[in-house]
Amino acid sequence: MLANSPTYWGEASRVLAAGDAVMAGLVARHGDASLVSRGDPFATLARSIVGQQISVKAADSVWARFVERLGPVAPEQVLRLGTTGLAGCGLSQRKIEYLCDLAAHFADGRLDPVGWADQDDAELIAELCRVRGIGRWTAEMFLIFNLMRPDVFPLDDIGLQRAVGAYYLSGEKPSRQVLADFGERWRPWRSVATWYLWRSLDPVPVEY
């Protein structure tokens, strides 16, 4: 397990493995890695927008091109380049517009990370969803990957749906209710269970 793992990671992994044979196998297979935070709220949200509706591999490739064009990943840099300056780096026009709106929210103070650690999940999700292009899934990625909240369960995540279907339902895609019911067995460590399920699908750990 990594030195900068969440403090709860070891306990959560042991509890999940003890109560679920599939989780036990995943923990045994991927126990040398864990969720990590990149630390910067703007970069995490920007990377989540870039990663919407594309594979982890594709998102990593587009993000690399975006950073090469942008330089320092900061709201001021995005606003300086604008929609014209960001064209041609692998992002759709819509995602470029979303990134510019995100940058504007940070630059003018409509989004202020100070105090986010003290907000509950629902309150912060509602605040983040005021930005164009940030829906519940993107906000949940932020809760998991930046704030490292232990009990977030992104029902709309395609990777989570695929993994639950593959491991528990003989390849059948779970309905939203069935997926939610699976999440109940993993409380209060649903973020951790989700991470292990993601990790089982991709050769590289998911990071935002």
PDB file of C-alpha atoms in Angstrom:
ATOM      1  CA  MET A   1       0.000   0.000   0.000  1.00  0.00           C
ATOM      2  CA  LEU A   2       1.259   3.487  -0.852  1.00  0.00           C
ATOM      3  CA  ALA A   3       2.599   5.801   1.833  1.00  0.00           C
ATOM      4  CA  ASN A   4       0.065   8.514   0.940  1.00  0.00           C
ATOM      5  CA  SER A   5      -2.935   6.187   1.050  1.00  0.00           C
ATOM      6  CA  PRO A   6      -6.008   7.371   2.973  1.00  0.00           C
ATOM      7  CA  THR A   7      -5.721   6.548   6.656  1.00  0.00           C
ATOM      8  CA  TYR A   8      -8.795   4.326   6.442  1.00  0.00           C
ATOM      9  CA  TRP A   9      -7.562   2.245   3.488  1.00  0.00           C
ATOM     10  CA  GLY A  10      -6.129  -0.704   5.385  1.00  0.00           C
ATOM     11  CA  GLU A  11      -9.158  -1.103   7.644  1.00  0.00           C
ATOM     12  CA  ALA A  12     -11.583  -0.697   4.750  1.00  0.00           C
ATOM     13  CA  SER A  13      -9.756  -3.275   2.636  1.00  0.00           C
ATOM     14  CA  ARG A  14      -9.771  -5.815   5.473  1.00  0.00           C
ATOM     15  CA  VAL A  15     -13.486  -5.331   6.171  1.00  0.00           C
ATOM     16  CA  LEU A  16     -14.421  -5.620   2.494  1.00  0.00           C
ATOM     17  CA  ALA A  17     -12.286  -8.737   2.029  1.00  0.00           C
ATOM     18  CA  ALA A  18     -13.750 -10.390   5.113  1.00  0.00           C
ATOM     19  CA  GLY A  19     -17.348  -9.948   3.969  1.00  0.00           C
ATOM     20  CA  ASP A  20     -17.150 -10.585   0.211  1.00  0.00           C
ATOM     21  CA  ALA A  21     -15.255 -13.301  -1.659  1.00  0.00           C
ATOM     22  CA  VAL A  22     -14.929 -11.196  -4.821  1.00  0.00           C
ATOM     23  CA  MET A  23     -13.544  -8.282  -2.831  1.00  0.00           C
ATOM     24  CA  ALA A  24     -11.154 -10.637  -1.048  1.00  0.00           C
ATOM     25  CA  GLY A  25      -9.721 -11.642  -4.413  1.00  0.00           C
ATOM     26  CA  LEU A  26      -9.418  -8.062  -5.629  1.00  0.00           C
ATOM     27  CA  VAL A  27      -7.780  -6.887  -2.418  1.00  0.00           C
ATOM     28  CA  ALA A  28      -5.293  -9.752  -2.634  1.00  0.00           C
ATOM     29  CA  ARG A  29      -4.534  -8.939  -6.266  1.00  0.00           C
ATOM     30  CA  HIS A  30      -4.219  -5.164  -5.935  1.00  0.00           C
ATOM     31  CA  GLY A  31      -3.217  -4.684  -2.313  1.00  0.00           C
ATOM     32  CA  ASP A  32       0.024  -2.931  -3.274  1.00  0.00           C
ATOM     33  CA  ALA A  33      -1.877   0.090  -4.640  1.00  0.00           C
ATOM     34  CA  SER A  34      -4.576   2.401  -3.350  1.00  0.00           C
ATOM     35  CA  LEU A  35      -6.556   5.540  -3.966  1.00  0.00           C
ATOM     36  CA  VAL A  36      -4.336   8.646  -4.052  1.00  0.00           C
ATOM     37  CA  SER A  37      -5.187  12.337  -4.280  1.00  0.00           C
ATOM     38  CA  ARG A  38      -3.477  14.738  -6.662  1.00  0.00           C
ATOM     39  CA  GLY A  39      -4.271  17.445  -4.139  1.00  0.00           C
ATOM     40  CA  ASP A  40      -5.257  20.333  -6.418  1.00  0.00           C
ATOM     41  CA  PRO A  41      -9.036  20.910  -6.599  1.00  0.00           C
ATOM     42  CA  PHE A  42      -9.030  22.692  -9.961  1.00  0.00           C
ATOM     43  CA  ALA A  43      -6.840  20.057 -11.625  1.00  0.00           C
ATOM     44  CA  THR A  44      -8.982  17.222 -10.247  1.00  0.00           C
ATOM     45  CA  LEU A  45     -12.197  18.757 -11.570  1.00  0.00           C
ATOM     46  CA  ALA A  46     -10.610  19.608 -14.910  1.00  0.00           C
ATOM     47  CA  ARG A  47      -9.309  16.070 -15.284  1.00  0.00           C
ATOM     48  CA  SER A  48     -12.750  14.697 -14.408  1.00  0.00           C
ATOM     49  CA  ILE A  49     -14.302  16.796 -17.182  1.00  0.00           C
ATOM     50  CA  VAL A  50     -11.678  15.587 -19.650  1.00  0.00           C
ATOM     51  CA  GLY A  51     -12.424  11.986 -18.640  1.00  0.00           C
ATOM     52  CA  GLN A  52     -16.188  12.151 -19.105  1.00  0.00           C
ATOM     53  CA  GLN A  53     -17.565   9.315 -21.261  1.00  0.00           C
ATOM     54  CA  ILE A  54     -14.186   8.076 -22.522  1.00  0.00           C
ATOM     55  CA  SER A  55     -11.870   5.281 -21.422  1.00  0.00           C
ATOM     56  CA  VAL A  56      -9.113   5.740 -18.855  1.00  0.00           C
ATOM     57  CA  LYS A  57      -6.481   5.287 -21.582  1.00  0.00           C
ATOM     58  CA  ALA A  58      -8.101   7.840 -23.880  1.00  0.00           C
ATOM     59  CA  ALA A  59      -8.530  10.303 -21.003  1.00  0.00           C
ATOM     60  CA  ASP A  60      -4.847  10.022 -20.087  1.00  0.00           C
ATOM     61  CA  SER A  61      -3.864  10.729 -23.690  1.00  0.00           C
ATOM     62  CA  VAL A  62      -6.129  13.768 -24.030  1.00  0.00           C
ATOM     63  CA  TRP A  63      -5.070  15.096 -20.634  1.00  0.00           C
ATOM     64  CA  ALA A  64      -1.396  14.896 -21.647  1.00  0.00           C
ATOM     65  CA  ARG A  65      -2.114  16.939 -24.784  1.00  0.00           C
ATOM     66  CA  PHE A  66      -4.184  19.416 -22.775  1.00  0.00           C
ATOM     67  CA  VAL A  67      -1.376  19.928 -20.233  1.00  0.00           C
ATOM     68  CA  GLU A  68       1.194  20.291 -23.021  1.00  0.00           C
ATOM     69  CA  ARG A  69      -0.894  23.081 -24.524  1.00  0.00           C
ATOM     70  CA  LEU A  70      -1.828  24.671 -21.199  1.00  0.00           C
ATOM     71  CA  GLY A  71       1.372  24.590 -19.186  1.00  0.00           C
ATOM     72  CA  PRO A  72       0.591  25.056 -15.486  1.00  0.00           C
ATOM     73  CA  VAL A  73      -2.867  23.617 -14.782  1.00  0.00           C
ATOM     74  CA  ALA A  74      -4.495  26.719 -13.353  1.00  0.00           C
ATOM     75  CA  PRO A  75      -7.734  28.647 -13.957  1.00  0.00           C
ATOM     76  CA  GLU A  76      -5.812  31.691 -15.196  1.00  0.00           C
ATOM     77  CA  GLN A  77      -4.056  29.632 -17.862  1.00  0.00           C
ATOM     78  CA  VAL A  78      -7.328  28.196 -19.158  1.00  0.00           C
ATOM     79  CA  LEU A  79      -8.898  31.659 -19.332  1.00  0.00           C
ATOM     80  CA  ARG A  80      -5.800  33.088 -21.021  1.00  0.00           C
ATOM     81  CA  LEU A  81      -5.946  30.520 -23.830  1.00  0.00           C
ATOM     82  CA  GLY A  82      -9.740  30.479 -24.068  1.00  0.00           C
ATOM     83  CA  THR A  83     -11.752  28.328 -26.417  1.00  0.00           C
ATOM     84  CA  THR A  84      -9.627  29.215 -29.451  1.00  0.00           C
ATOM     85  CA  GLY A  85      -6.320  28.483 -27.750  1.00  0.00           C
ATOM     86  CA  LEU A  86      -7.478  25.098 -26.474  1.00  0.00           C
ATOM     87  CA  ALA A  87      -8.805  23.912 -29.834  1.00  0.00           C
ATOM     88  CA  GLY A  88      -6.932  21.029 -31.416  1.00  0.00           C
ATOM     89  CA  CYS A  89      -5.675  19.348 -28.260  1.00  0.00           C
ATOM     90  CA  GLY A  90      -8.116  16.435 -28.414  1.00  0.00           C
ATOM     91  CA  LEU A  91     -10.981  18.020 -26.500  1.00  0.00           C
ATOM     92  CA  SER A  92     -14.455  18.426 -27.927  1.00  0.00           C
ATOM     93  CA  GLN A  93     -15.731  21.982 -28.246  1.00  0.00           C
ATOM     94  CA  ARG A  94     -18.230  21.262 -25.494  1.00  0.00           C
ATOM     95  CA  LYS A  95     -15.551  20.058 -23.063  1.00  0.00           C
ATOM     96  CA  ILE A  96     -13.448  23.137 -23.840  1.00  0.00           C
ATOM     97  CA  GLU A  97     -16.454  25.293 -22.946  1.00  0.00           C
ATOM     98  CA  TYR A  98     -16.931  23.333 -19.729  1.00  0.00           C
ATOM     99  CA  LEU A  99     -13.274  23.818 -18.764  1.00  0.00           C
ATOM    100  CA  CYS A 100     -13.493  27.549 -19.416  1.00  0.00           C
ATOM    101  CA  ASP A 101     -16.624  27.808 -17.270  1.00  0.00           C
ATOM    102  CA  LEU A 102     -14.897  25.852 -14.493  1.00  0.00           C
ATOM    103  CA  ALA A 103     -11.910  28.194 -14.690  1.00  0.00           C
ATOM    104  CA  ALA A 104     -14.183  31.248 -14.507  1.00  0.00           C
ATOM    105  CA  HIS A 105     -15.892  29.882 -11.383  1.00  0.00           C
ATOM    106  CA  PHE A 106     -12.521  29.444  -9.664  1.00  0.00           C
ATOM    107  CA  ALA A 107     -11.146  32.772 -10.857  1.00  0.00           C
ATOM    108  CA  ASP A 108     -14.068  34.888  -9.633  1.00  0.00           C
ATOM    109  CA  GLY A 109     -14.606  33.007  -6.374  1.00  0.00           C
ATOM    110  CA  ARG A 110     -17.925  31.331  -7.147  1.00  0.00           C
ATOM    111  CA  LEU A 111     -16.084  28.101  -6.345  1.00  0.00           C
ATOM    112  CA  ASP A 112     -13.853  28.371  -3.283  1.00  0.00           C
ATOM    113  CA  PRO A 113     -12.218  25.168  -1.989  1.00  0.00           C
ATOM    114  CA  VAL A 114     -11.772  26.673   1.472  1.00  0.00           C
ATOM    115  CA  GLY A 115     -14.253  24.853   3.670  1.00  0.00           C
ATOM    116  CA  TRP A 116     -15.061  22.048   1.248  1.00  0.00           C
ATOM    117  CA  ALA A 117     -13.568  19.476   3.597  1.00  0.00           C
ATOM    118  CA  ASP A 118     -16.233  20.404   6.159  1.00  0.00           C
ATOM    119  CA  GLN A 119     -19.214  20.152   3.787  1.00  0.00           C
ATOM    120  CA  ASP A 120     -21.223  16.958   3.544  1.00  0.00           C
ATOM    121  CA  ASP A 121     -21.345  15.061   0.267  1.00  0.00           C
ATOM    122  CA  ALA A 122     -24.788  16.224  -0.862  1.00  0.00           C
ATOM    123  CA  GLU A 123     -24.064  19.884  -0.153  1.00  0.00           C
ATOM    124  CA  LEU A 124     -20.788  19.876  -2.051  1.00  0.00           C
ATOM    125  CA  ILE A 125     -22.228  17.924  -4.987  1.00  0.00           C
ATOM    126  CA  ALA A 126     -24.954  20.564  -5.312  1.00  0.00           C
ATOM    127  CA  GLU A 127     -22.363  23.366  -5.269  1.00  0.00           C
ATOM    128  CA  LEU A 128     -20.143  21.744  -7.887  1.00  0.00           C
ATOM    129  CA  CYS A 129     -23.089  20.966 -10.164  1.00  0.00           C
ATOM    130  CA  ARG A 130     -23.662  24.693 -10.674  1.00  0.00           C
ATOM    131  CA  VAL A 131     -20.719  24.628 -13.104  1.00  0.00           C
ATOM    132  CA  ARG A 132     -21.513  23.790 -16.743  1.00  0.00           C
ATOM    133  CA  GLY A 133     -20.453  20.258 -17.533  1.00  0.00           C
ATOM    134  CA  ILE A 134     -20.278  19.114 -13.927  1.00  0.00           C
ATOM    135  CA  GLY A 135     -22.992  16.647 -13.100  1.00  0.00           C
ATOM    136  CA  ARG A 136     -23.305  14.227 -10.260  1.00  0.00           C
ATOM    137  CA  TRP A 137     -20.720  11.776 -11.686  1.00  0.00           C
ATOM    138  CA  THR A 138     -18.006  14.434 -12.012  1.00  0.00           C
ATOM    139  CA  ALA A 139     -18.755  15.761  -8.529  1.00  0.00           C
ATOM    140  CA  GLU A 140     -18.537  12.233  -7.140  1.00  0.00           C
ATOM    141  CA  MET A 141     -15.135  11.756  -8.803  1.00  0.00           C
ATOM    142  CA  PHE A 142     -14.015  14.878  -6.965  1.00  0.00           C
ATOM    143  CA  LEU A 143     -15.264  13.556  -3.636  1.00  0.00           C
ATOM    144  CA  ILE A 144     -13.404  10.290  -4.191  1.00  0.00           C
ATOM    145  CA  PHE A 145     -10.171  11.485  -5.777  1.00  0.00           C
ATOM    146  CA  ASN A 146      -9.573  14.878  -4.203  1.00  0.00           C
ATOM    147  CA  LEU A 147     -11.255  14.761  -0.804  1.00  0.00           C
ATOM    148  CA  MET A 148     -10.882  10.949  -0.607  1.00  0.00           C
ATOM    149  CA  ARG A 149     -14.305  10.513   0.982  1.00  0.00           C
ATOM    150  CA  PRO A 150     -14.637   6.833   1.956  1.00  0.00           C
ATOM    151  CA  ASP A 151     -18.290   6.140   1.156  1.00  0.00           C
ATOM    152  CA  VAL A 152     -19.140   7.528  -2.291  1.00  0.00           C
ATOM    153  CA  PHE A 153     -20.896   5.202  -4.748  1.00  0.00           C
ATOM    154  CA  PRO A 154     -21.149   6.591  -8.325  1.00  0.00           C
ATOM    155  CA  LEU A 155     -24.181   4.746  -9.691  1.00  0.00           C
ATOM    156  CA  ASP A 156     -23.788   6.288 -13.153  1.00  0.00           C
ATOM    157  CA  ASP A 157     -20.191   5.129 -13.600  1.00  0.00           C
ATOM    158  CA  ILE A 158     -19.868   2.764 -16.553  1.00  0.00           C
ATOM    159  CA  GLY A 159     -16.777   1.029 -15.169  1.00  0.00           C
ATOM    160  CA  LEU A 160     -18.514   0.281 -11.873  1.00  0.00           C
ATOM    161  CA  GLN A 161     -21.548  -1.068 -13.739  1.00  0.00           C
ATOM    162  CA  ARG A 162     -19.332  -3.271 -15.927  1.00  0.00           C
ATOM    163  CA  ALA A 163     -17.380  -4.672 -12.998  1.00  0.00           C
ATOM    164  CA  VAL A 164     -20.432  -5.491 -10.877  1.00  0.00           C
ATOM    165  CA  GLY A 165     -22.033  -7.153 -13.875  1.00  0.00           C
ATOM    166  CA  ALA A 166     -18.917  -9.172 -14.647  1.00  0.00           C
ATOM    167  CA  TYR A 167     -18.160 -10.337 -11.097  1.00  0.00           C
ATOM    168  CA  TYR A 168     -21.597 -10.746  -9.581  1.00  0.00           C
ATOM    169  CA  LEU A 169     -24.211 -11.036 -12.369  1.00  0.00           C
ATOM    170  CA  SER A 170     -22.654 -13.360 -14.976  1.00  0.00           C
ATOM    171  CA  GLY A 171     -21.977 -10.437 -17.295  1.00  0.00           C
ATOM    172  CA  GLU A 172     -25.439  -8.904 -17.116  1.00  0.00           C
ATOM    173  CA  LYS A 173     -25.553  -5.131 -16.693  1.00  0.00           C
ATOM    174  CA  PRO A 174     -27.105  -4.242 -13.329  1.00  0.00           C
ATOM    175  CA  SER A 175     -30.101  -1.972 -13.113  1.00  0.00           C
ATOM    176  CA  ARG A 176     -29.644   1.177 -11.070  1.00  0.00           C
ATOM    177  CA  GLN A 177     -31.544  -0.361  -8.152  1.00  0.00           C
ATOM    178  CA  VAL A 178     -29.563  -3.592  -8.254  1.00  0.00           C
ATOM    179  CA  LEU A 179     -26.327  -1.616  -8.311  1.00  0.00           C
ATOM    180  CA  ALA A 180     -27.481   0.494  -5.358  1.00  0.00           C
ATOM    181  CA  ASP A 181     -28.335  -2.688  -3.456  1.00  0.00           C
ATOM    182  CA  PHE A 182     -24.815  -4.013  -4.043  1.00  0.00           C
ATOM    183  CA  GLY A 183     -23.464  -0.754  -2.667  1.00  0.00           C
ATOM    184  CA  GLU A 184     -25.328  -1.284   0.583  1.00  0.00           C
ATOM    185  CA  ARG A 185     -23.242  -4.367   1.351  1.00  0.00           C
ATOM    186  CA  TRP A 186     -20.065  -2.286   1.124  1.00  0.00           C
ATOM    187  CA  ARG A 187     -21.042   0.613   3.419  1.00  0.00           C
ATOM    188  CA  PRO A 188     -19.278   2.561   4.887  1.00  0.00           C
ATOM    189  CA  TRP A 189     -16.447   1.839   2.423  1.00  0.00           C
ATOM    190  CA  ARG A 190     -18.178   2.148  -0.947  1.00  0.00           C
ATOM    191  CA  SER A 191     -15.446   4.371  -2.421  1.00  0.00           C
ATOM    192  CA  VAL A 192     -12.901   1.679  -1.616  1.00  0.00           C
ATOM    193  CA  ALA A 193     -15.011  -1.103  -3.103  1.00  0.00           C
ATOM    194  CA  THR A 194     -15.537   1.016  -6.213  1.00  0.00           C
ATOM    195  CA  TRP A 195     -11.799   1.644  -6.545  1.00  0.00           C
ATOM    196  CA  TYR A 196     -11.015  -2.084  -6.387  1.00  0.00           C
ATOM    197  CA  LEU A 197     -13.671  -2.818  -8.999  1.00  0.00           C
ATOM    198  CA  TRP A 198     -12.249  -0.107 -11.269  1.00  0.00           C
ATOM    199  CA  ARG A 199      -8.717  -1.389 -10.712  1.00  0.00           C
ATOM    200  CA  SER A 200      -9.734  -4.858 -11.833  1.00  0.00           C
ATOM    201  CA  LEU A 201     -10.751  -3.501 -15.263  1.00  0.00           C
ATOM    202  CA  ASP A 202      -7.753  -1.311 -16.096  1.00  0.00           C
ATOM    203  CA  PRO A 203      -4.019  -2.062 -16.123  1.00  0.00           C
ATOM    204  CA  VAL A 204      -3.352   1.437 -14.735  1.00  0.00           C
ATOM    205  CA  PRO A 205      -5.010   2.696 -11.532  1.00  0.00           C
ATOM    206  CA  VAL A 206      -7.796   5.213 -12.124  1.00  0.00           C
ATOM    207  CA  GLU A 207      -6.731   8.710 -11.042  1.00  0.00           C
ATOM    208  CA  TYR A 208      -8.248  12.170 -11.421  1.00  0.00           C
TER     209      TYR A 208
END
